[in-house]
Every structure is written in C-alpha cells, then in structure tokens.
Amino acid sequence: MKPINYLLVVTLLYAICAASCSKFENYNTLDDDDDAPLDTSVVHTYPAPSGIELSDQYTVEVNGNPVDLYIGSVGEHKNNPEFYGGDYAFGNFDFSGSVTVSITTAKTLANLKIQPLSLGITPVVSGNTITFTLEKPAKISIEPDGKNEPLLLFANALEVDPPQPGDPNVVYFGPGIHNPPGNVLNINSNQTLYLAGGAVLRAGITIQGSNIRVAGRGLLDCNPWGHTAGPSGRYPLFVKSSADVEIEGITIWGAWGWSIPIGMSESVTVSNVKICGARVWNDDGIDICSSSDVTISDCFIRSDDDCIAIKGFTWGGANRDVSDITIKDCTLWCDRARAILIGHESRAAFMENITLENIDIIHYGFSPIVVEPINEMTIRNVEFDDIRLNGEGQTNEFIRVRTTANIYANNTVNGHVNSISFNAVNLTNNGGAKITVHGSAGHVIDDVVFNDVMRNGTFLNISSSGVSVNGYVTNISFTP
C-alpha cells in the first residue's frame, strides 16, 4: 500500500471548500502577519432574477461583490422634476464586520452628498468612483445631484435563522419572479410569509389573524399595476384586524396605493423595511389606522404621498382610538406630501401616547411635520425627539400644529391638541421655514413645548421670524 500523501489531501480539501463557498459571500481571514487581527467580515448579495431590467446609472461593489440595482420609477411624475428628480436606483446587501463600498457612476460628483448626514459617512472620491467603509447597517442615499437620479443603498445586518422551505407554516418564495394564483396572497394566523433574497413577488397581500410574520430580503413588486388598481384592491400589504404581527426586512417596490396600512390591529412591529415608491399618487408609506401598540423602526421610506400617517380610520367599521405608537430610527423621503402626518381622515375620539425619535427627513414636499386633528378628535401626549430635517423641499414651513376641519370628515368641525413636545429638532438648508401653532375657537391647543429647536443653526423662540402662534394656544414654551 502506498503511503498517504497528507499534503495532497489537505490541498484537495481546501480547494473543495473554497469552490463550495457562495460567490455571494466574502470571508476574509488572517494575512501573512500572524499578529494581525482576524477580519471576520461577511457579505451577502442577491442577484436579481432574469427578466428584471436593472439600473445602469451606477455600479456597486461591496468587498468586491457586485450588488444588482433595481430601478425606482417616479412614474406619472417624470414631467415634474421640481418635486421628483427622475428615476432612481436602489439595491440591498447584507453584511457583518467592516466592509468597503465602491460606487462608480458616469455622473459628476463635484456636488456629491451622502444622506442622511447623521451617518457621518465621509467618502473618498476618485474620478467617477466613490468609496467608503461601513461597520454597521445603514440606509443611504447617494446623491450626486440632490434629488436627481440618486442611488438608494440598503446595507442590512445578516439574517438570523431564516425560515426554510418545506415548513408547513411558511409560505416560502425563493430567488426568482413569482406570480401566485390571481396575484393575491392571504396570510392568516400562525403563518410566515418569507421572501428570500433574490425573490421578486408580484402580488397583493392581506394579513389577517394573529401570530403572523413577513420577512426576508426579497421584493414585493407592485409595478405591474396602476394607481389603486392592484390585484388585492387599494393596498399592496394590508394588516387588517390582526394582532402580534411582525414585518421585517423586505422591500416594497413601486406601490400602487398605501404601501402598508395597519388597520384595526394591535401589537404590530415593522422593522428594516424599505419602501421605494413615488411611482403613483397616494402611495403612503405606512399608515397606522385605529390601531394600538405599533412600533415602526429602522425603516427607509420614499413615497409620493405621506411617508408615515397616523389616522383614526376604520374603513366604515366601528370607531377605534389610536394609542401607544413608537416610530424610531427611520429615514424618510417624501416627494410631494408630508413626511409625518398625525390626524386627518379620523373619526376616532383620541390619539395618544405617540413617540417619534431619531428620525432623518432627507427630502420633503409639503410641510414635513403636520399635526392636525379634525372632527372633535383629541391628539394628546405626543413627543418628537431628535428629528433632523434637510430643508431642500418645496415649502417654507417645517412644523404645523393646527386644529382644523377638512374634507376627510364632515369639513366643519375641528379637533383638539393637548400636550405635545418637540425636542432637539434641527432643520438645515432652509433659513426661512415657518413654525405654525394655531388653535381655534372652542378648540384650544394646550401645553406645547419647543426645546432645542433649531433652524440653520439658530435656536428658535416665540419671537423668531416665521414662528406663528395665534390666540387659541395656551401654555406654550420655547427653550433655550
């Protein structure tokens, strides 16, 4: 018997292992310096399915791994560049550790801005290539020319224990384009809908029940359908009369109506969801309607209509109040309407205990923060904390608190506001944007706090230019 050549065996095993590693992962190990720290960075990218038209505006690599870029359409608004800036590119990847992102484009980079500025990304620009390092997940808008044809890049954390195909309680879609029967999915109690990275699902989804999860790195593609004309009705992903629902990780692409309405539900979390809209009118990002105990976190929303709206709206059912809402760690881009709207379309008696914190509003159309109760509804106990706004929008107002009536109720009766605070709100790039606090007869706004609210580096007070407070407001304060 010939002696075993152990060196040959080890070499062959190493070659087999290297060949079996996914081309969409990048594992870095020790270099020749035995004292160098171990680099454990991992990158997962997800090739787009065949048949999807990809953007040619940018080329992206992460640690040398290519990232496919989809096209976000502004649809009917292409002839209105003042608001919309043309089609854009977007893409996802997952990673851990420290990674290098390289972006190449034919666009001029002299006026490059990477938003939100709170990420603190300082790129290296060489010719037509942008390079920077990431050490934690981020949702990034790379803007060579402001709103005009940017790149939205979503750097996700690695998935943990994703569902597996074959589980009887999992509706699983792997890589590829999927058209379920009738392009409609109904997800009920104790089910999980999973869109794997590289999956493109063309469907309308209704969630109704309890203990339901939607997850993955795939896309819900709404582009085949026109304004409010999707296969499931007006809404691409409707959470209806449900409890204990989690939506995590997916991307909603080109919604035909309100992207994610959450109606008459409780204990709902939406996290790390990317909404790439502005294709049609009325494509709100997330609408929280007559629901309680809802948390929206770590989401990116670009929409034509309101990014996040909170409403006392029940689709004709019995009135339900709104309470215990938390919206945090999100980045918002609203092309035409409001980034944050509380009120309107409301028949509830009250909305209360609403917290919005650590939010970047990188572009907006109308007033980006609006609180307007109608129809005798009371909005109370609302806190805005650590809100950063880039003021390159189309309006000259950035906070509006007003009791009003409008077409969404009976058009004659105002609402009420009691106890609302704005803390560490900072607007840049707009020195003249206004703050409006207006109550009305019989509908006084009471207990309003502005603490560390800045406009272009200057703290505002009740006497500042552009601050308008009428005679139906009591107990209002500005500090410092």
Short mmCIF file of C-alpha atoms in Angstrom, two decimals:
data_model
loop_
_atom_site.label_atom_id
_atom_site.label_comp_id
_atom_site.label_asym_id
_atom_site.label_seq_id
_atom_site.Cartn_x
_atom_site.Cartn_y
_atom_site.Cartn_z
CA MET A 1 0.00 0.00 0.00
CA LYS A 2 1.34 3.40 -0.97
CA PRO A 3 1.73 5.93 1.89
CA ILE A 4 -0.97 8.61 2.05
CA ASN A 5 0.16 11.98 0.79
CA TYR A 6 -1.36 14.11 3.57
CA LEU A 7 -0.24 17.35 1.97
CA LEU A 8 -2.13 16.43 -1.20
CA VAL A 9 -5.25 15.52 0.81
CA VAL A 10 -5.21 18.80 2.72
CA THR A 11 -4.70 20.74 -0.51
CA LEU A 12 -7.63 18.98 -2.18
CA LEU A 13 -9.90 19.54 0.83
CA TYR A 14 -9.02 23.21 0.87
CA ALA A 15 -9.77 23.52 -2.86
CA ILE A 16 -13.14 21.78 -2.44
CA CYS A 17 -14.06 24.06 0.46
CA ALA A 18 -13.07 27.18 -1.47
CA ALA A 19 -15.06 26.12 -4.51
CA SER A 20 -18.16 25.43 -2.43
CA CYS A 21 -18.27 28.87 -0.84
CA SER A 22 -21.00 31.04 -2.31
CA LYS A 23 -19.81 33.61 -4.77
CA PHE A 24 -22.13 35.98 -2.92
CA GLU A 25 -20.17 35.77 0.34
CA ASN A 26 -16.84 37.24 1.20
CA TYR A 27 -14.89 35.80 4.10
CA ASN A 28 -11.56 37.45 4.93
CA THR A 29 -9.04 35.66 7.12
CA LEU A 30 -5.58 36.31 8.53
CA ASP A 31 -2.94 37.79 6.28
CA ASP A 32 0.74 36.89 6.40
CA ASP A 33 1.17 38.82 9.63
CA ASP A 34 0.37 36.29 12.35
CA ASP A 35 -0.23 39.14 14.80
CA ALA A 36 -2.86 40.82 12.61
CA PRO A 37 -6.44 40.68 13.95
CA LEU A 38 -8.87 38.29 12.32
CA ASP A 39 -11.12 40.01 9.78
CA THR A 40 -14.47 38.27 10.02
CA SER A 41 -16.37 40.44 7.54
CA VAL A 42 -19.13 38.66 5.62
CA VAL A 43 -21.07 39.99 2.63
CA HIS A 44 -24.24 38.53 1.12
CA THR A 45 -25.57 39.92 -2.15
CA TYR A 46 -28.64 38.77 -4.04
CA PRO A 47 -28.61 38.64 -7.85
CA ALA A 48 -31.77 39.93 -9.49
CA PRO A 49 -33.85 37.34 -11.35
CA SER A 50 -33.56 37.05 -15.10
CA GLY A 51 -36.03 39.33 -16.83
CA ILE A 52 -35.68 42.26 -14.43
CA GLU A 53 -34.41 45.46 -16.02
CA LEU A 54 -31.58 46.81 -13.89
CA SER A 55 -30.24 50.32 -13.47
CA ASP A 56 -27.17 51.30 -15.46
CA GLN A 57 -26.72 54.60 -13.60
CA TYR A 58 -24.36 53.12 -11.01
CA THR A 59 -22.11 50.13 -10.42
CA VAL A 60 -21.78 48.97 -6.81
CA GLU A 61 -19.38 46.51 -5.21
CA VAL A 62 -19.07 45.59 -1.54
CA ASN A 63 -15.74 43.97 -0.70
CA GLY A 64 -15.57 43.18 -4.40
CA ASN A 65 -19.03 41.58 -4.55
CA PRO A 66 -21.38 43.14 -7.14
CA VAL A 67 -24.76 44.48 -5.98
CA ASP A 68 -27.59 44.40 -8.52
CA LEU A 69 -29.52 47.68 -8.69
CA TYR A 70 -33.22 47.93 -9.44
CA ILE A 71 -34.97 50.95 -10.98
CA GLY A 72 -37.28 53.01 -8.81
CA SER A 73 -39.73 54.82 -11.05
CA VAL A 74 -41.39 58.14 -10.36
CA GLY A 75 -43.97 57.11 -12.96
CA GLU A 76 -46.52 59.78 -13.76
CA HIS A 77 -44.31 62.45 -12.22
CA LYS A 78 -41.48 62.30 -14.70
CA ASN A 79 -42.58 65.62 -16.16
CA ASN A 80 -42.40 67.37 -12.79
CA PRO A 81 -38.69 67.45 -11.92
CA GLU A 82 -39.20 70.18 -9.30
CA PHE A 83 -40.66 67.55 -7.00
CA TYR A 84 -39.30 64.23 -8.14
CA GLY A 85 -35.96 64.33 -9.94
CA GLY A 86 -36.43 61.35 -12.23
CA ASP A 87 -36.00 57.62 -11.79
CA TYR A 88 -33.53 56.31 -9.23
CA ALA A 89 -31.55 53.17 -8.44
CA PHE A 90 -31.75 51.02 -5.33
CA GLY A 91 -30.20 47.84 -4.02
CA ASN A 92 -29.75 45.64 -0.94
CA PHE A 93 -26.94 43.66 0.58
CA ASP A 94 -26.28 42.08 3.99
CA PHE A 95 -23.04 42.18 5.90
CA SER A 96 -21.21 41.88 9.18
CA GLY A 97 -17.88 43.25 10.25
CA SER A 98 -16.24 46.08 8.31
CA VAL A 99 -16.79 46.36 4.56
CA THR A 100 -15.69 48.66 1.75
CA VAL A 101 -18.36 50.01 -0.56
CA SER A 102 -17.28 51.13 -4.04
CA ILE A 103 -19.69 53.01 -6.32
CA THR A 104 -18.90 54.04 -9.87
CA THR A 105 -21.06 56.35 -11.96
CA ALA A 106 -20.77 58.50 -15.05
CA LYS A 107 -22.37 61.34 -13.11
CA THR A 108 -20.42 64.38 -11.98
CA LEU A 109 -19.51 64.10 -8.31
CA ALA A 110 -18.48 67.68 -7.54
CA ASN A 111 -21.68 68.25 -5.52
CA LEU A 112 -21.95 64.78 -4.03
CA LYS A 113 -23.95 64.47 -0.81
CA ILE A 114 -24.46 61.28 1.16
CA GLN A 115 -27.59 61.34 3.28
CA PRO A 116 -28.61 61.20 5.99
CA LEU A 117 -25.77 63.33 7.26
CA SER A 118 -26.20 61.79 10.71
CA LEU A 119 -24.50 58.63 9.38
CA GLY A 120 -21.26 60.59 9.26
CA ILE A 121 -20.09 58.93 6.05
CA THR A 122 -17.08 60.70 4.58
CA PRO A 123 -16.42 59.18 1.16
CA VAL A 124 -13.24 59.14 -0.85
CA VAL A 125 -13.94 60.38 -4.37
CA SER A 126 -11.53 59.48 -7.14
CA GLY A 127 -12.66 60.38 -10.62
CA ASN A 128 -16.09 58.80 -11.00
CA THR A 129 -15.72 56.38 -8.09
CA ILE A 130 -16.97 56.82 -4.53
CA THR A 131 -15.52 54.67 -1.76
CA PHE A 132 -16.42 54.44 1.91
CA THR A 133 -16.38 51.97 4.79
CA LEU A 134 -19.35 50.62 6.73
CA GLU A 135 -19.17 48.94 10.10
CA LYS A 136 -22.87 48.80 10.91
CA PRO A 137 -26.12 48.55 8.93
CA ALA A 138 -27.28 51.75 7.22
CA LYS A 139 -29.80 53.08 4.74
CA ILE A 140 -28.01 55.51 2.48
CA SER A 141 -28.99 57.99 -0.21
CA ILE A 142 -26.05 58.72 -2.52
CA GLU A 143 -26.87 61.99 -4.26
CA PRO A 144 -24.54 63.35 -6.95
CA ASP A 145 -27.16 65.98 -7.80
CA GLY A 146 -29.67 66.25 -4.97
CA LYS A 147 -32.98 64.59 -5.81
CA ASN A 148 -31.93 63.93 -9.37
CA GLU A 149 -31.42 60.22 -10.07
CA PRO A 150 -29.85 59.20 -6.73
CA LEU A 151 -28.78 55.75 -5.56
CA LEU A 152 -30.53 54.29 -2.50
CA LEU A 153 -28.34 51.64 -0.92
CA PHE A 154 -29.61 49.44 1.91
CA ALA A 155 -26.92 47.74 3.97
CA ASN A 156 -28.69 45.18 6.17
CA ALA A 157 -27.49 43.06 9.04
CA LEU A 158 -27.17 39.36 8.32
CA GLU A 159 -30.38 37.38 8.67
CA VAL A 160 -30.69 35.21 11.77
CA ASP A 161 -32.35 31.79 11.48
CA PRO A 162 -34.34 32.47 8.31
CA PRO A 163 -37.28 30.12 7.64
CA GLN A 164 -36.64 27.10 5.49
CA PRO A 165 -38.66 25.83 2.52
CA GLY A 166 -40.88 22.89 3.35
CA ASP A 167 -42.11 24.20 6.70
CA PRO A 168 -45.91 23.75 6.55
CA ASN A 169 -46.46 27.09 8.30
CA VAL A 170 -44.20 29.03 5.93
CA VAL A 171 -45.26 30.46 2.57
CA TYR A 172 -41.80 30.46 1.02
CA PHE A 173 -40.61 32.22 -2.13
CA GLY A 174 -37.01 31.61 -3.20
CA PRO A 175 -34.99 33.55 -5.78
CA GLY A 176 -36.89 34.29 -8.99
CA ILE A 177 -40.06 36.07 -10.16
CA HIS A 178 -43.26 34.77 -8.61
CA ASN A 179 -46.88 35.30 -9.66
CA PRO A 180 -49.18 33.39 -7.28
CA PRO A 181 -52.71 32.49 -8.45
CA GLY A 182 -54.62 35.70 -9.07
CA ASN A 183 -51.57 37.58 -7.80
CA VAL A 184 -53.20 37.54 -4.35
CA LEU A 185 -51.94 36.12 -1.06
CA ASN A 186 -53.90 35.83 2.19
CA ILE A 187 -51.68 35.22 5.21
CA ASN A 188 -53.53 34.02 8.28
CA SER A 189 -52.85 33.10 11.92
CA ASN A 190 -49.61 31.31 12.77
CA GLN A 191 -48.20 31.68 9.25
CA THR A 192 -44.94 33.19 7.99
CA LEU A 193 -44.52 34.72 4.54
CA TYR A 194 -40.85 34.61 3.56
CA LEU A 195 -39.28 36.32 0.56
CA ALA A 196 -35.71 35.10 0.20
CA GLY A 197 -33.04 37.40 -1.17
CA GLY A 198 -33.40 37.47 -4.95
CA ALA A 199 -37.15 36.77 -4.79
CA VAL A 200 -39.48 39.17 -6.63
CA LEU A 201 -43.10 38.59 -5.64
CA ARG A 202 -45.82 40.18 -7.78
CA ALA A 203 -48.91 40.12 -5.62
CA GLY A 204 -51.20 41.93 -3.22
CA ILE A 205 -51.02 40.63 0.35
CA THR A 206 -53.66 40.71 3.07
CA ILE A 207 -52.66 39.79 6.62
CA GLN A 208 -55.50 38.88 8.96
CA GLY A 209 -55.16 36.92 12.17
CA SER A 210 -52.61 36.60 14.95
CA ASN A 211 -49.01 35.48 15.31
CA ILE A 212 -48.07 36.33 11.73
CA ARG A 213 -44.66 37.17 10.29
CA VAL A 214 -43.48 38.60 6.97
CA ALA A 215 -39.72 38.53 6.50
CA GLY A 216 -36.80 38.18 4.12
CA ARG A 217 -34.63 40.20 1.78
CA GLY A 218 -36.84 39.84 -1.28
CA LEU A 219 -39.00 42.41 -3.07
CA LEU A 220 -42.75 42.91 -3.29
CA ASP A 221 -43.04 44.20 -6.86
CA CYS A 222 -46.11 46.40 -7.37
CA ASN A 223 -45.08 47.93 -10.70
CA PRO A 224 -47.37 45.87 -12.98
CA TRP A 225 -50.48 47.60 -11.61
CA GLY A 226 -51.73 51.16 -11.93
CA HIS A 227 -52.82 53.64 -9.30
CA THR A 228 -55.06 51.93 -6.66
CA ALA A 229 -55.69 49.09 -9.14
CA GLY A 230 -53.74 46.22 -7.61
CA PRO A 231 -54.96 42.63 -7.54
CA SER A 232 -55.85 42.84 -3.83
CA GLY A 233 -57.56 46.23 -4.08
CA ARG A 234 -56.08 49.53 -3.00
CA TYR A 235 -53.23 48.22 -0.81
CA PRO A 236 -50.16 46.09 -1.57
CA LEU A 237 -49.64 44.84 2.03
CA PHE A 238 -52.68 45.28 4.30
CA VAL A 239 -52.54 44.36 8.00
CA LYS A 240 -56.22 44.09 8.86
CA SER A 241 -57.83 43.33 12.23
CA SER A 242 -54.75 41.48 13.42
CA ALA A 243 -52.53 41.05 16.48
CA ASP A 244 -48.92 40.05 17.06
CA VAL A 245 -47.69 40.79 13.55
CA GLU A 246 -44.06 41.31 12.52
CA ILE A 247 -42.92 42.66 9.14
CA GLU A 248 -39.15 42.68 8.71
CA GLY A 249 -36.51 43.12 6.06
CA ILE A 250 -38.46 43.19 2.79
CA THR A 251 -38.51 45.91 0.13
CA ILE A 252 -41.77 47.24 -1.33
CA TRP A 253 -41.18 48.43 -4.87
CA GLY A 254 -43.44 50.88 -6.71
CA ALA A 255 -46.59 50.62 -4.56
CA TRP A 256 -49.89 51.26 -6.34
CA GLY A 257 -51.56 52.71 -3.20
CA TRP A 258 -50.86 52.93 0.53
CA SER A 259 -47.87 50.62 0.86
CA ILE A 260 -48.54 49.21 4.36
CA PRO A 261 -51.81 50.20 6.01
CA ILE A 262 -52.14 48.84 9.54
CA GLY A 263 -55.84 48.87 10.33
CA MET A 264 -57.78 47.95 13.49
CA SER A 265 -54.79 45.99 14.79
CA GLU A 266 -52.56 45.73 17.85
CA SER A 267 -49.06 44.58 18.70
CA VAL A 268 -47.57 45.19 15.26
CA THR A 269 -43.88 45.78 14.53
CA VAL A 270 -42.39 46.90 11.22
CA SER A 271 -38.59 46.91 11.10
CA ASN A 272 -35.88 47.24 8.46
CA VAL A 273 -38.49 47.62 5.72
CA LYS A 274 -37.53 49.60 2.62
CA ILE A 275 -40.28 51.32 0.66
CA CYS A 276 -39.12 52.51 -2.76
CA GLY A 277 -42.11 54.41 -4.09
CA ALA A 278 -43.15 57.73 -5.67
CA ARG A 279 -44.39 55.87 -8.75
CA VAL A 280 -48.04 56.92 -8.27
CA TRP A 281 -50.12 59.32 -6.23
CA ASN A 282 -51.49 58.19 -2.84
CA ASP A 283 -48.68 55.74 -2.23
CA ASP A 284 -48.33 56.47 1.51
CA GLY A 285 -45.54 54.55 3.17
CA ILE A 286 -47.01 53.25 6.43
CA ASP A 287 -50.50 54.27 7.63
CA ILE A 288 -51.34 53.40 11.24
CA CYS A 289 -55.14 53.47 11.37
CA SER A 290 -57.22 52.91 14.51
CA SER A 291 -54.52 50.64 15.94
CA SER A 292 -52.52 50.39 19.16
CA ASP A 293 -49.14 49.16 20.34
CA VAL A 294 -47.43 49.69 16.98
CA THR A 295 -43.67 50.11 16.54
CA ILE A 296 -42.02 51.25 13.31
CA SER A 297 -38.23 51.09 13.46
CA ASP A 298 -35.18 51.19 11.21
CA CYS A 299 -37.20 51.73 8.03
CA PHE A 300 -36.48 53.72 4.87
CA ILE A 301 -39.48 55.23 3.11
CA ARG A 302 -39.54 57.13 -0.16
CA SER A 303 -43.09 57.97 -1.22
CA ASP A 304 -45.02 60.49 -3.25
CA ASP A 305 -47.66 60.85 -0.52
CA ASP A 306 -47.19 60.81 3.26
CA CYS A 307 -44.31 58.65 4.48
CA ILE A 308 -45.92 57.89 7.84
CA ALA A 309 -49.51 58.80 8.66
CA ILE A 310 -51.47 58.12 11.85
CA LYS A 311 -55.24 58.14 11.40
CA GLY A 312 -58.45 57.19 13.22
CA PHE A 313 -59.79 55.43 10.17
CA THR A 314 -61.70 52.12 10.18
CA TRP A 315 -62.90 51.54 6.61
CA GLY A 316 -66.50 52.09 7.69
CA GLY A 317 -66.32 49.97 10.86
CA ALA A 318 -66.78 50.98 14.47
CA ASN A 319 -64.53 53.79 15.69
CA ARG A 320 -61.29 52.70 17.35
CA ASP A 321 -58.86 55.00 19.07
CA VAL A 322 -55.11 55.16 18.42
CA SER A 323 -52.61 54.69 21.23
CA ASP A 324 -49.06 53.67 22.11
CA ILE A 325 -47.30 54.30 18.82
CA THR A 326 -43.49 54.40 18.52
CA ILE A 327 -41.67 55.45 15.36
CA LYS A 328 -37.88 55.46 15.64
CA ASP A 329 -34.57 55.21 13.80
CA CYS A 330 -36.11 55.83 10.38
CA THR A 331 -35.12 57.75 7.25
CA LEU A 332 -37.92 59.47 5.33
CA TRP A 333 -38.12 60.99 1.85
CA CYS A 334 -41.46 62.44 0.81
CA ASP A 335 -41.67 63.84 -2.69
CA ARG A 336 -44.97 65.69 -2.54
CA ALA A 337 -46.87 65.48 0.75
CA ARG A 338 -45.88 65.17 4.43
CA ALA A 339 -43.13 63.07 5.90
CA ILE A 340 -45.08 62.72 9.16
CA LEU A 341 -48.82 63.34 9.43
CA ILE A 342 -50.85 62.87 12.62
CA GLY A 343 -54.57 63.46 12.14
CA HIS A 344 -56.74 63.83 9.05
CA GLU A 345 -59.08 61.04 7.90
CA SER A 346 -60.05 60.48 11.53
CA ARG A 347 -63.24 59.51 13.26
CA ALA A 348 -61.64 58.29 16.50
CA ALA A 349 -62.20 60.08 19.80
CA PHE A 350 -58.48 60.41 20.50
CA MET A 351 -54.91 59.60 19.58
CA GLU A 352 -52.48 59.38 22.48
CA ASN A 353 -49.02 58.31 23.62
CA ILE A 354 -47.18 58.78 20.34
CA THR A 355 -43.37 58.95 20.25
CA LEU A 356 -41.21 59.77 17.25
CA GLU A 357 -37.47 59.66 17.84
CA ASN A 358 -34.17 59.61 15.97
CA ILE A 359 -35.60 60.33 12.54
CA ASP A 360 -33.95 61.81 9.45
CA ILE A 361 -36.17 63.58 6.91
CA ILE A 362 -33.85 63.94 3.95
CA HIS A 363 -36.30 65.40 1.40
CA TYR A 364 -39.87 66.62 1.61
CA GLY A 365 -42.60 68.33 -0.38
CA PHE A 366 -45.26 69.99 1.77
CA SER A 367 -44.78 70.72 5.48
CA PRO A 368 -42.78 67.71 6.69
CA ILE A 369 -44.28 67.53 10.21
CA VAL A 370 -48.04 68.07 10.49
CA VAL A 371 -50.34 67.51 13.49
CA GLU A 372 -53.92 68.37 12.55
CA PRO A 373 -56.82 66.79 14.45
CA ILE A 374 -60.31 67.04 12.99
CA ASN A 375 -63.89 66.16 13.92
CA GLU A 376 -63.55 66.79 17.70
CA MET A 377 -60.75 64.21 17.97
CA THR A 378 -58.11 64.93 20.64
CA ILE A 379 -54.41 64.34 19.94
CA ARG A 380 -52.51 64.17 23.24
CA ASN A 381 -49.17 63.14 24.69
CA VAL A 382 -47.05 63.36 21.55
CA GLU A 383 -43.25 63.64 21.61
CA PHE A 384 -40.89 64.43 18.74
CA ASP A 385 -37.31 63.74 19.87
CA ASP A 386 -34.09 64.12 17.87
CA ILE A 387 -35.54 64.88 14.44
CA ARG A 388 -33.19 66.06 11.68
CA LEU A 389 -34.53 67.70 8.52
CA ASN A 390 -32.79 68.58 5.27
CA GLY A 391 -34.68 71.67 4.13
CA GLU A 392 -34.30 71.35 0.37
CA GLY A 393 -38.04 70.90 -0.03
CA GLN A 394 -40.72 72.77 -1.90
CA THR A 395 -42.47 74.52 1.01
CA ASN A 396 -41.46 77.13 3.52
CA GLU A 397 -42.96 75.52 6.62
CA PHE A 398 -41.49 72.71 8.66
CA ILE A 399 -43.75 72.23 11.69
CA ARG A 400 -47.51 72.74 11.69
CA VAL A 401 -49.78 72.09 14.69
CA ARG A 402 -53.31 73.18 13.95
CA THR A 403 -56.89 72.34 14.89
CA THR A 404 -58.77 72.14 11.66
CA ALA A 405 -61.59 70.65 9.63
CA ASN A 406 -61.18 69.15 6.20
CA ILE A 407 -62.77 67.02 3.53
CA TYR A 408 -61.80 63.79 5.31
CA ALA A 409 -64.55 64.18 7.92
CA ASN A 410 -67.56 66.49 7.84
CA ASN A 411 -65.50 69.50 6.77
CA THR A 412 -66.88 71.71 9.56
CA VAL A 413 -65.57 70.55 12.97
CA ASN A 414 -62.04 71.00 14.28
CA GLY A 415 -60.13 68.78 16.70
CA HIS A 416 -58.07 69.32 19.86
CA VAL A 417 -54.37 69.12 20.85
CA ASN A 418 -53.17 68.64 24.42
CA SER A 419 -49.55 68.09 25.42
CA ILE A 420 -47.12 67.96 22.52
CA SER A 421 -43.35 68.48 22.62
CA PHE A 422 -40.59 69.00 20.09
CA ASN A 423 -37.12 68.24 21.46
CA ALA A 424 -33.84 68.53 19.55
CA VAL A 425 -35.46 69.22 16.18
CA ASN A 426 -32.89 70.57 13.71
CA LEU A 427 -33.68 71.96 10.26
CA THR A 428 -30.82 72.79 7.87
CA ASN A 429 -30.69 74.31 4.37
CA ASN A 430 -33.78 76.45 4.84
CA GLY A 431 -33.40 79.68 6.81
CA GLY A 432 -36.96 80.90 6.41
CA ALA A 433 -39.11 77.82 7.09
CA LYS A 434 -42.02 78.53 9.40
CA ILE A 435 -43.47 77.01 12.56
CA THR A 436 -47.25 77.33 12.81
CA VAL A 437 -49.23 76.65 16.02
CA HIS A 438 -52.86 77.67 15.51
CA GLY A 439 -55.83 76.67 17.63
CA SER A 440 -59.40 77.83 17.03
CA ALA A 441 -62.43 78.98 18.98
CA GLY A 442 -63.56 76.15 21.25
CA HIS A 443 -60.56 74.07 20.16
CA VAL A 444 -57.62 75.48 22.09
CA ILE A 445 -54.17 73.93 21.75
CA ASP A 446 -52.71 73.48 25.24
CA ASP A 447 -49.28 72.57 26.60
CA VAL A 448 -46.80 72.89 23.72
CA VAL A 449 -43.04 72.65 24.29
CA PHE A 450 -40.28 73.55 21.85
CA ASN A 451 -36.95 72.53 23.37
CA ASP A 452 -33.71 72.94 21.41
CA VAL A 453 -35.47 73.52 18.10
CA MET A 454 -33.04 74.94 15.55
CA ARG A 455 -33.26 76.41 12.06
CA ASN A 456 -29.99 76.75 10.19
CA GLY A 457 -28.01 76.67 13.42
CA THR A 458 -30.15 79.19 15.32
CA PHE A 459 -32.39 78.29 18.24
CA LEU A 460 -35.96 79.45 17.72
CA ASN A 461 -38.26 81.18 20.18
CA ILE A 462 -41.74 82.60 20.11
CA SER A 463 -40.43 85.90 18.73
CA SER A 464 -38.35 84.39 15.95
CA SER A 465 -39.14 85.23 12.37
CA GLY A 466 -41.51 82.68 10.87
CA VAL A 467 -42.88 81.45 14.23
CA SER A 468 -46.65 81.98 14.22
CA VAL A 469 -48.72 81.29 17.37
CA ASN A 470 -52.32 82.52 17.44
CA GLY A 471 -54.58 83.47 20.34
CA TYR A 472 -56.04 79.99 20.80
CA VAL A 473 -52.85 78.46 22.18
CA THR A 474 -52.12 78.19 25.91
CA ASN A 475 -49.05 77.11 27.89
CA ILE A 476 -46.53 77.24 25.07
CA SER A 477 -42.79 77.46 25.81
CA PHE A 478 -39.52 77.67 23.93
CA THR A 479 -36.15 76.76 25.46
CA PRO A 480 -33.38 77.77 25.47
#
